[in-house]
Coordinates of C-alpha atoms and ligand atoms in Angstrom, one line a residue:
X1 CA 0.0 0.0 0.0
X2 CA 1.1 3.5 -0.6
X3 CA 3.9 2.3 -2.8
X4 CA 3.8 3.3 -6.8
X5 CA 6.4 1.4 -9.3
X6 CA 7.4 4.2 -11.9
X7 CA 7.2 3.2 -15.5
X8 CA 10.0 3.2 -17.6
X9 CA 12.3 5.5 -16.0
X10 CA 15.3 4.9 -17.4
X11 CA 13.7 5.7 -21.2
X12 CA 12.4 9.0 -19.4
X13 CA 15.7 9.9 -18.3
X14 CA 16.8 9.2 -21.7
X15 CA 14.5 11.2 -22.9
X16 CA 14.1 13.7 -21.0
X17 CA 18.3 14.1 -21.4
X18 CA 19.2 15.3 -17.9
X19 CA 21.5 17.3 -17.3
X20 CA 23.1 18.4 -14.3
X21 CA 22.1 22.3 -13.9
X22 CA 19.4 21.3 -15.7
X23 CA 15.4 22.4 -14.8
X24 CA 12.7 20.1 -15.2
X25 CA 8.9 19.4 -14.4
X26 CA 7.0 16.4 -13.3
X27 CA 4.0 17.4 -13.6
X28 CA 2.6 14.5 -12.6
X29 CA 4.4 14.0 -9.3
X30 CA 2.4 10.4 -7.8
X31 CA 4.8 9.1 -5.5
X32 CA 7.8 11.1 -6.7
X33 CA 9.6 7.9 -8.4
X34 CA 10.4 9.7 -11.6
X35 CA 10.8 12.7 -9.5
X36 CA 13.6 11.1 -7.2
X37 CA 15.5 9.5 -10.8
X38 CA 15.6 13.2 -12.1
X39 CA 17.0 14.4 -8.5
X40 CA 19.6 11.6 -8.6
X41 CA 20.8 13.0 -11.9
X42 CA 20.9 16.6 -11.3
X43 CA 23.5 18.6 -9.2
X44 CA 23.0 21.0 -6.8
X45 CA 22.0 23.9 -9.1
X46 CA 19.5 21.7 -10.5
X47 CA 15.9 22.6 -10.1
X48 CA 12.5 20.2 -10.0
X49 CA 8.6 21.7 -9.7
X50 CA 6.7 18.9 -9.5
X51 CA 2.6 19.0 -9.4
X52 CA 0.0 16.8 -8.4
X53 CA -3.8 17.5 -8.5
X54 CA -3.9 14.7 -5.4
X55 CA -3.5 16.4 -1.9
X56 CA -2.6 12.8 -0.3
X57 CA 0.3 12.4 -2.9
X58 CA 1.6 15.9 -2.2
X59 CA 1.5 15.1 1.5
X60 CA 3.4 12.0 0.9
X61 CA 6.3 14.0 -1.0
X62 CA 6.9 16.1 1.5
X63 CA 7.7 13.8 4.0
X64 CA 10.1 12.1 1.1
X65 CA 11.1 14.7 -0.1
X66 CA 11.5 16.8 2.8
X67 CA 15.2 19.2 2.9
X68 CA 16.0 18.9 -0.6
X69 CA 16.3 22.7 -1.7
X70 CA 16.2 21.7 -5.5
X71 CA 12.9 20.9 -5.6
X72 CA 9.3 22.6 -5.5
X73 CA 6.0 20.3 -4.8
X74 CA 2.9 22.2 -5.9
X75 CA -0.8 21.2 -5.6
X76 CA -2.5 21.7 -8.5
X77 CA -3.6 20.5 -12.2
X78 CA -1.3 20.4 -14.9
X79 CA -4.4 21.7 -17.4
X80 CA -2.5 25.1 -15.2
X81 CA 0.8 24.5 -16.1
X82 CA 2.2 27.5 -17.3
X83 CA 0.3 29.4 -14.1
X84 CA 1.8 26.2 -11.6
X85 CA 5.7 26.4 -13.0
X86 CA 5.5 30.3 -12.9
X87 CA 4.4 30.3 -9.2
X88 CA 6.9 28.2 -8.2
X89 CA 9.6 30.4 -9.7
X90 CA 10.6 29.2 -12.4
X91 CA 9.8 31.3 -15.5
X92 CA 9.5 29.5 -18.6
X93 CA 12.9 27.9 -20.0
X94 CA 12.3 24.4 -18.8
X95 CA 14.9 21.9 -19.8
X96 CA 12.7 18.9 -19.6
X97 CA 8.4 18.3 -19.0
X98 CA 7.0 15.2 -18.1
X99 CA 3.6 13.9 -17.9
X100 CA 2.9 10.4 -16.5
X101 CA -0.7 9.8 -17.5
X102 CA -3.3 8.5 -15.5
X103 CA -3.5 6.7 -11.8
X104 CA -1.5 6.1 -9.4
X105 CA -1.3 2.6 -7.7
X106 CA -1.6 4.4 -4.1
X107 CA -5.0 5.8 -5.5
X108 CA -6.1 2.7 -7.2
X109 CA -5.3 0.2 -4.3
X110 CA -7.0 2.5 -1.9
X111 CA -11.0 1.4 -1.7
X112 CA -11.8 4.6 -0.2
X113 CA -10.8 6.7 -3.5
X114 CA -13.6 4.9 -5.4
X115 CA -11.3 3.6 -8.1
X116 CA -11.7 0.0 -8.2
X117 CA -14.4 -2.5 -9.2
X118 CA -12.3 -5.1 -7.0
X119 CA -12.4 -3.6 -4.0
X120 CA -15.8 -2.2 -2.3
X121 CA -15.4 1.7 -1.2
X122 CA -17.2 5.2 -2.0
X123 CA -18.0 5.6 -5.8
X124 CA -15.2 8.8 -5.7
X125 CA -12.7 8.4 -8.3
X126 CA -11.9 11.9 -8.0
X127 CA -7.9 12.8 -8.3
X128 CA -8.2 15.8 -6.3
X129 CA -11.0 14.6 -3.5
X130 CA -11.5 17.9 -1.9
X131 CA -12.5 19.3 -5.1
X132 CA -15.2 18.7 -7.9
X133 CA -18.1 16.4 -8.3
X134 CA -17.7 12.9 -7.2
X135 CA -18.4 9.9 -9.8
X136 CA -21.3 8.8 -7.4
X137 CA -22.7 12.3 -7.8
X138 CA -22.1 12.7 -11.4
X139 CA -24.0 9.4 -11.6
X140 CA -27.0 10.3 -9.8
X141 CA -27.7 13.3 -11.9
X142 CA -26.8 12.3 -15.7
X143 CA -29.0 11.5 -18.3
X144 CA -29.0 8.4 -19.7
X145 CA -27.4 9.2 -22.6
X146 CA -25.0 11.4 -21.4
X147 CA -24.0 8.2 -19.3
X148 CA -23.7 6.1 -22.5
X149 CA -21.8 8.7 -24.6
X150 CA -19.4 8.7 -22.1
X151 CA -19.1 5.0 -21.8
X152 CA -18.7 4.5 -25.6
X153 CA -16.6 7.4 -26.3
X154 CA -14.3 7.4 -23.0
X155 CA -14.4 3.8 -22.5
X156 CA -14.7 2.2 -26.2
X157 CA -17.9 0.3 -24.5
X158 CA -20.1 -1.7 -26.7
X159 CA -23.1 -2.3 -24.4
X160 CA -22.6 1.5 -23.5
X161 CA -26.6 2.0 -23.6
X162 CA -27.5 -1.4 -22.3
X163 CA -25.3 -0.1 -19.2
X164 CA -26.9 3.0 -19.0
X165 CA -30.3 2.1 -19.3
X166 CA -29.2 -0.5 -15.9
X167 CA -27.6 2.3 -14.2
X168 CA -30.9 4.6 -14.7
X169 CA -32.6 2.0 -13.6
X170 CA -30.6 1.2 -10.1
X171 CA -30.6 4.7 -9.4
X172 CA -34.4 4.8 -9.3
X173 CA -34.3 2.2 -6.5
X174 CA -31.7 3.3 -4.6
X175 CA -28.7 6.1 -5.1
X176 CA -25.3 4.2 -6.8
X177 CA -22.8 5.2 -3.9
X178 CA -20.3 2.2 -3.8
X179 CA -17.6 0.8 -6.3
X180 CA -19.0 -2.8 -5.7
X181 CA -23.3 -1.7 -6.2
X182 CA -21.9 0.2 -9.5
X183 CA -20.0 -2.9 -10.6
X184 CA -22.6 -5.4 -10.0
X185 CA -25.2 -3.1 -11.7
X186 CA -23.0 -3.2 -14.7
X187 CA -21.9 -6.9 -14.6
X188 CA -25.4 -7.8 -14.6
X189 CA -26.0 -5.6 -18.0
X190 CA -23.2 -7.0 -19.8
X191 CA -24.2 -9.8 -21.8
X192 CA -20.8 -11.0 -22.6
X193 CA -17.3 -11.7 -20.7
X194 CA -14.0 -10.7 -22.3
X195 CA -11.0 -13.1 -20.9
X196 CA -9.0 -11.8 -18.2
X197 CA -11.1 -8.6 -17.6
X198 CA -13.8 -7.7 -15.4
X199 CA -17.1 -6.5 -17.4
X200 CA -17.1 -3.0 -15.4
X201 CA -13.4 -2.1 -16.4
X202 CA -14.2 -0.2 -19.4
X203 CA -17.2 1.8 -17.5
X204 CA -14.7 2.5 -15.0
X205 CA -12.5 3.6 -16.9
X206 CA -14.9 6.0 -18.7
X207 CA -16.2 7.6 -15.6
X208 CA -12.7 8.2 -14.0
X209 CA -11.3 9.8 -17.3
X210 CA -14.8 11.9 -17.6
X211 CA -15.1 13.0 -13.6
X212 CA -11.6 14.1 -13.6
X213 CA -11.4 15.8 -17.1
X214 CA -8.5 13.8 -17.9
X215 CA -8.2 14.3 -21.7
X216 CA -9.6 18.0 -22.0
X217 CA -6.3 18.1 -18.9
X218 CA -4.1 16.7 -21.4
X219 CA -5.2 18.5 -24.5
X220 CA -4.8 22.0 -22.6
X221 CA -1.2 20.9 -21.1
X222 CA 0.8 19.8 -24.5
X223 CA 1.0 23.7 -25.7
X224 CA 1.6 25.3 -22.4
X225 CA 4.5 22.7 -22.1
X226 CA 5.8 23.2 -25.5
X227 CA 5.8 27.0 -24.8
X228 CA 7.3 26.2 -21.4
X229 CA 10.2 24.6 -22.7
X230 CA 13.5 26.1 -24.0
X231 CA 15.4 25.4 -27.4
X232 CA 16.3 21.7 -27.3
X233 CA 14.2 20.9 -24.0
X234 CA 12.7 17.2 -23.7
X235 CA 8.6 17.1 -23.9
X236 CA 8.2 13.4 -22.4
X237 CA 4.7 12.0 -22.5
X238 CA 4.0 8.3 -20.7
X239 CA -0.1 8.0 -21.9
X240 CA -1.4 4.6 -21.1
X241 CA -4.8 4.0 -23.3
X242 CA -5.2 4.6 -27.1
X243 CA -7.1 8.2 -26.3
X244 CA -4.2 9.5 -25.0
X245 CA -1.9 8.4 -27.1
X246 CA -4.0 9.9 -29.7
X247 CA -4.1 13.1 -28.3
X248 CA 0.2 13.0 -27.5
X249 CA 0.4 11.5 -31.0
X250 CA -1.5 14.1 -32.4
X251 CA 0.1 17.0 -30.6
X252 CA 3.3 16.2 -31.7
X253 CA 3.0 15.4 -35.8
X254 CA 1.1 19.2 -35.5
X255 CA 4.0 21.1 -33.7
X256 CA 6.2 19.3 -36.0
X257 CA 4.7 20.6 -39.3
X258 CA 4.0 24.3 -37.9
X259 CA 0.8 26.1 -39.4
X260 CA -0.6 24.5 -42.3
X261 CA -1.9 28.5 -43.4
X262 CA 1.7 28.9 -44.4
X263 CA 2.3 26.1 -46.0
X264 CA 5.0 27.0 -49.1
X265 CA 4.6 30.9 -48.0
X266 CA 8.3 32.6 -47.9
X267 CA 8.0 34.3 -44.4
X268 CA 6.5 32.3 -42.1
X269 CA 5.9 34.1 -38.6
X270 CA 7.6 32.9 -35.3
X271 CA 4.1 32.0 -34.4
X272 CA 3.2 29.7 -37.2
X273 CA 6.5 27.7 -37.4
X274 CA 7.5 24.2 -36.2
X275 CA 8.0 24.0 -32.3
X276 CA 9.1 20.3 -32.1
X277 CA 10.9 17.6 -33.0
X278 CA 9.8 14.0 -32.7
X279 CA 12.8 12.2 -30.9
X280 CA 12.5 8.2 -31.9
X281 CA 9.2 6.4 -32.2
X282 CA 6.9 5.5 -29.6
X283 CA 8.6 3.6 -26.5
X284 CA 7.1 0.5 -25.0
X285 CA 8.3 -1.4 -21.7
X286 CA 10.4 -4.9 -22.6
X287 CA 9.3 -8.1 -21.7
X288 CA 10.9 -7.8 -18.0
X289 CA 9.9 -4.6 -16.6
X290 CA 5.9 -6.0 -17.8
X291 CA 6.7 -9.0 -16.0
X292 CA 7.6 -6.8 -12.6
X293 CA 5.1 -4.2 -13.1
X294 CA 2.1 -5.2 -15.1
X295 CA 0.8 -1.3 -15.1
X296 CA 3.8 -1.1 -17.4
X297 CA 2.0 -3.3 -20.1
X298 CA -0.2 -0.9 -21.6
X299 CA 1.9 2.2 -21.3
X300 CA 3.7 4.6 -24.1
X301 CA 6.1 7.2 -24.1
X302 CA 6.6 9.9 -26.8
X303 CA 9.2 12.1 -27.0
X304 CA 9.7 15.8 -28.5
X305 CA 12.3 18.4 -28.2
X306 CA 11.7 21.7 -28.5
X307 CA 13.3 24.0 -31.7
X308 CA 14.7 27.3 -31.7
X309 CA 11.8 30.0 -31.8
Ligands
SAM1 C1 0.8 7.5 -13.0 S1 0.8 8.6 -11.7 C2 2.4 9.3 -11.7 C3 3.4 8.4 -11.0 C4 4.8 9.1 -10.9 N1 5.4 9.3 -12.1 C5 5.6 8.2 -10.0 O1 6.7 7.7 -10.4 O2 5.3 8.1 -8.8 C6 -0.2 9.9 -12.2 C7 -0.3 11.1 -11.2 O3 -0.7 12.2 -11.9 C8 -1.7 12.9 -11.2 N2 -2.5 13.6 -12.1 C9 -3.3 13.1 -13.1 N3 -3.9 14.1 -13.8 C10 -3.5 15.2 -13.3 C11 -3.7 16.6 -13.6 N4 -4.5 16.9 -14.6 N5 -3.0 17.5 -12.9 C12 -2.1 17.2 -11.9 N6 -1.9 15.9 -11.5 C13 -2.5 14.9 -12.2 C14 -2.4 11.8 -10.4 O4 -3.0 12.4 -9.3 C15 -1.3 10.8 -10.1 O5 -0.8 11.0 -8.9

């Protein structure tokens, strides 16, 4: 409990290509390992800010983190990145910014966070916890076809209205408040099993990414991190489903090509020119580290560098 494995760290500190003055963000801090890799590899006039929307996992850094002058822990969302790496006193001219998508193990093995179908707790699945509309709540007040837009668009569900018609349907007898209620109602609308995974995974997954505005997060960060970033700074992104990936993917391939407006044009403004580089092809985790941290299965990391303005 409490512990999180990071995901291929030594391919984010290649990517991200330290160096020892060198001033980076994580702006997805979890339980600081990528964090603590980048310390390791800096030198004393090396800098870190590294955010977390979670107030547990901030709480958790500071106690590991505790007397190291190089780095800055800040509460917040990265869809405020520009706002959150200002603050903390850095201003602009990163060397390095990475995002490691999604949950953390902490918050998924933890039944009271409301993240699991395989363990019974409060249907929360809220990042920040203190903040926002919980999935319970979100639940109790959707439409029905709200509910199943979001479970075939965010969760690439099949029986997305079958599910929602259920989940109406519950609701009317009594309010959806646990994991394990929500799961039943949805294993019992699911008319077929997929091998190895439980029927409600992809309905969970849907409602976490929608309750926590995970991809419209995403979509807002890639710029501000590009513009964050100095001439030859790393752009590291670790996404872990196929949305994200599209999104990082997609990011990318446009900031490479600049404007399309001035496509063949002589003068092209500072503005409308390529911003990055794609550095290598996607990056998957080998056969061992999959074997030591299944999380790692399903994850990809893109990386970009930054071009003079
Ligand atoms: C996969 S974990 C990161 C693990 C981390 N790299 C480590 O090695 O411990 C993702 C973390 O990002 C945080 N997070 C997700 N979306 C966020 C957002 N929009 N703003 C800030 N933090 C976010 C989550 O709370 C979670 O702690």
């Amino acid at each position: 409990m409490g512990e999180h494995t990071p995901v291929l760290l030594d391919e984010v500190l290649a990517g991200l290509a330290v160096r020892p003055g060198g001033r980076y963000c994580d702006a997805t801090f979890g339980r600081g390992g990528h964090t603590a890799a980048i310390l390791g590899a800096l030198g004393p006039a090396g800098r870190v800010v590294a955010i977390d929307r979670d107030p547990q996992a901030i709480a958790a850094g500071r106690r590991r983190f505790e007397g190291d002058p190089r780095l800055t822990l800040v509460r917040g969302s990265f869809g405020e990145l520009e706002q959150r790496v200002r603050a903390a006193g850095l201003d602009g001219e990163l060397d390095g910014v990475l995002l490691d998508l999604g949950v953390s193990s902490p918050q998924f093995d933890e039944a009271r966070r409301g993240f699991s179908f395989m363990q019974d707790g409060p249907l929360d699945m809220r990042m920040d916890n203190e903040a926002g509309q919980s999935a319970a709540q979100w639940l109790a007040r959707a439409a029905e076809r709200e509910i199943a837009d979001v479970l075939r668009t965010l969760g690439e569900e099949r029986f997305a209205r079958r599910i929602a018609r259920a989940v109406v349907a519950a609701r009317a007898q009594a309010p959806i408040t646990r994991t394990g209620q929500l799961a039943e109602v949805v294993a019992a609308a699911v008319p077929t099993r997929e091998p190895g995974k439980h029927p409600a995974t992809r309905t969970f997954q849907a409602i976490r990414i929608h309750v926590n505005g995970e991809l419209e997060q995403l979509e807002s960060a890639l710029p501000q991190a590009a513009r964050l970033l100095t001439p030859g700074g790393r752009l590291c992104v670790i996404s872990f489903h196929s949305l994200e990936d599209r999104i990082v993917k997609r990011f990318i391939r446009r900031e490479e090509q600049g404007d399309p407006v001035y496509a063949g044009l002589p003068q092209v403004p500072a503005h409308a020119r390529p911003r990055l580089r794609r550095v290598g092809s996607a990056i998957r985790a080998g056969d061992a580290e999959v074997r030591s941290n299944p999380r790692a299965r399903s994850a990809v990391l893109r990386v970009a560098e930054r071009l003079a303005a």
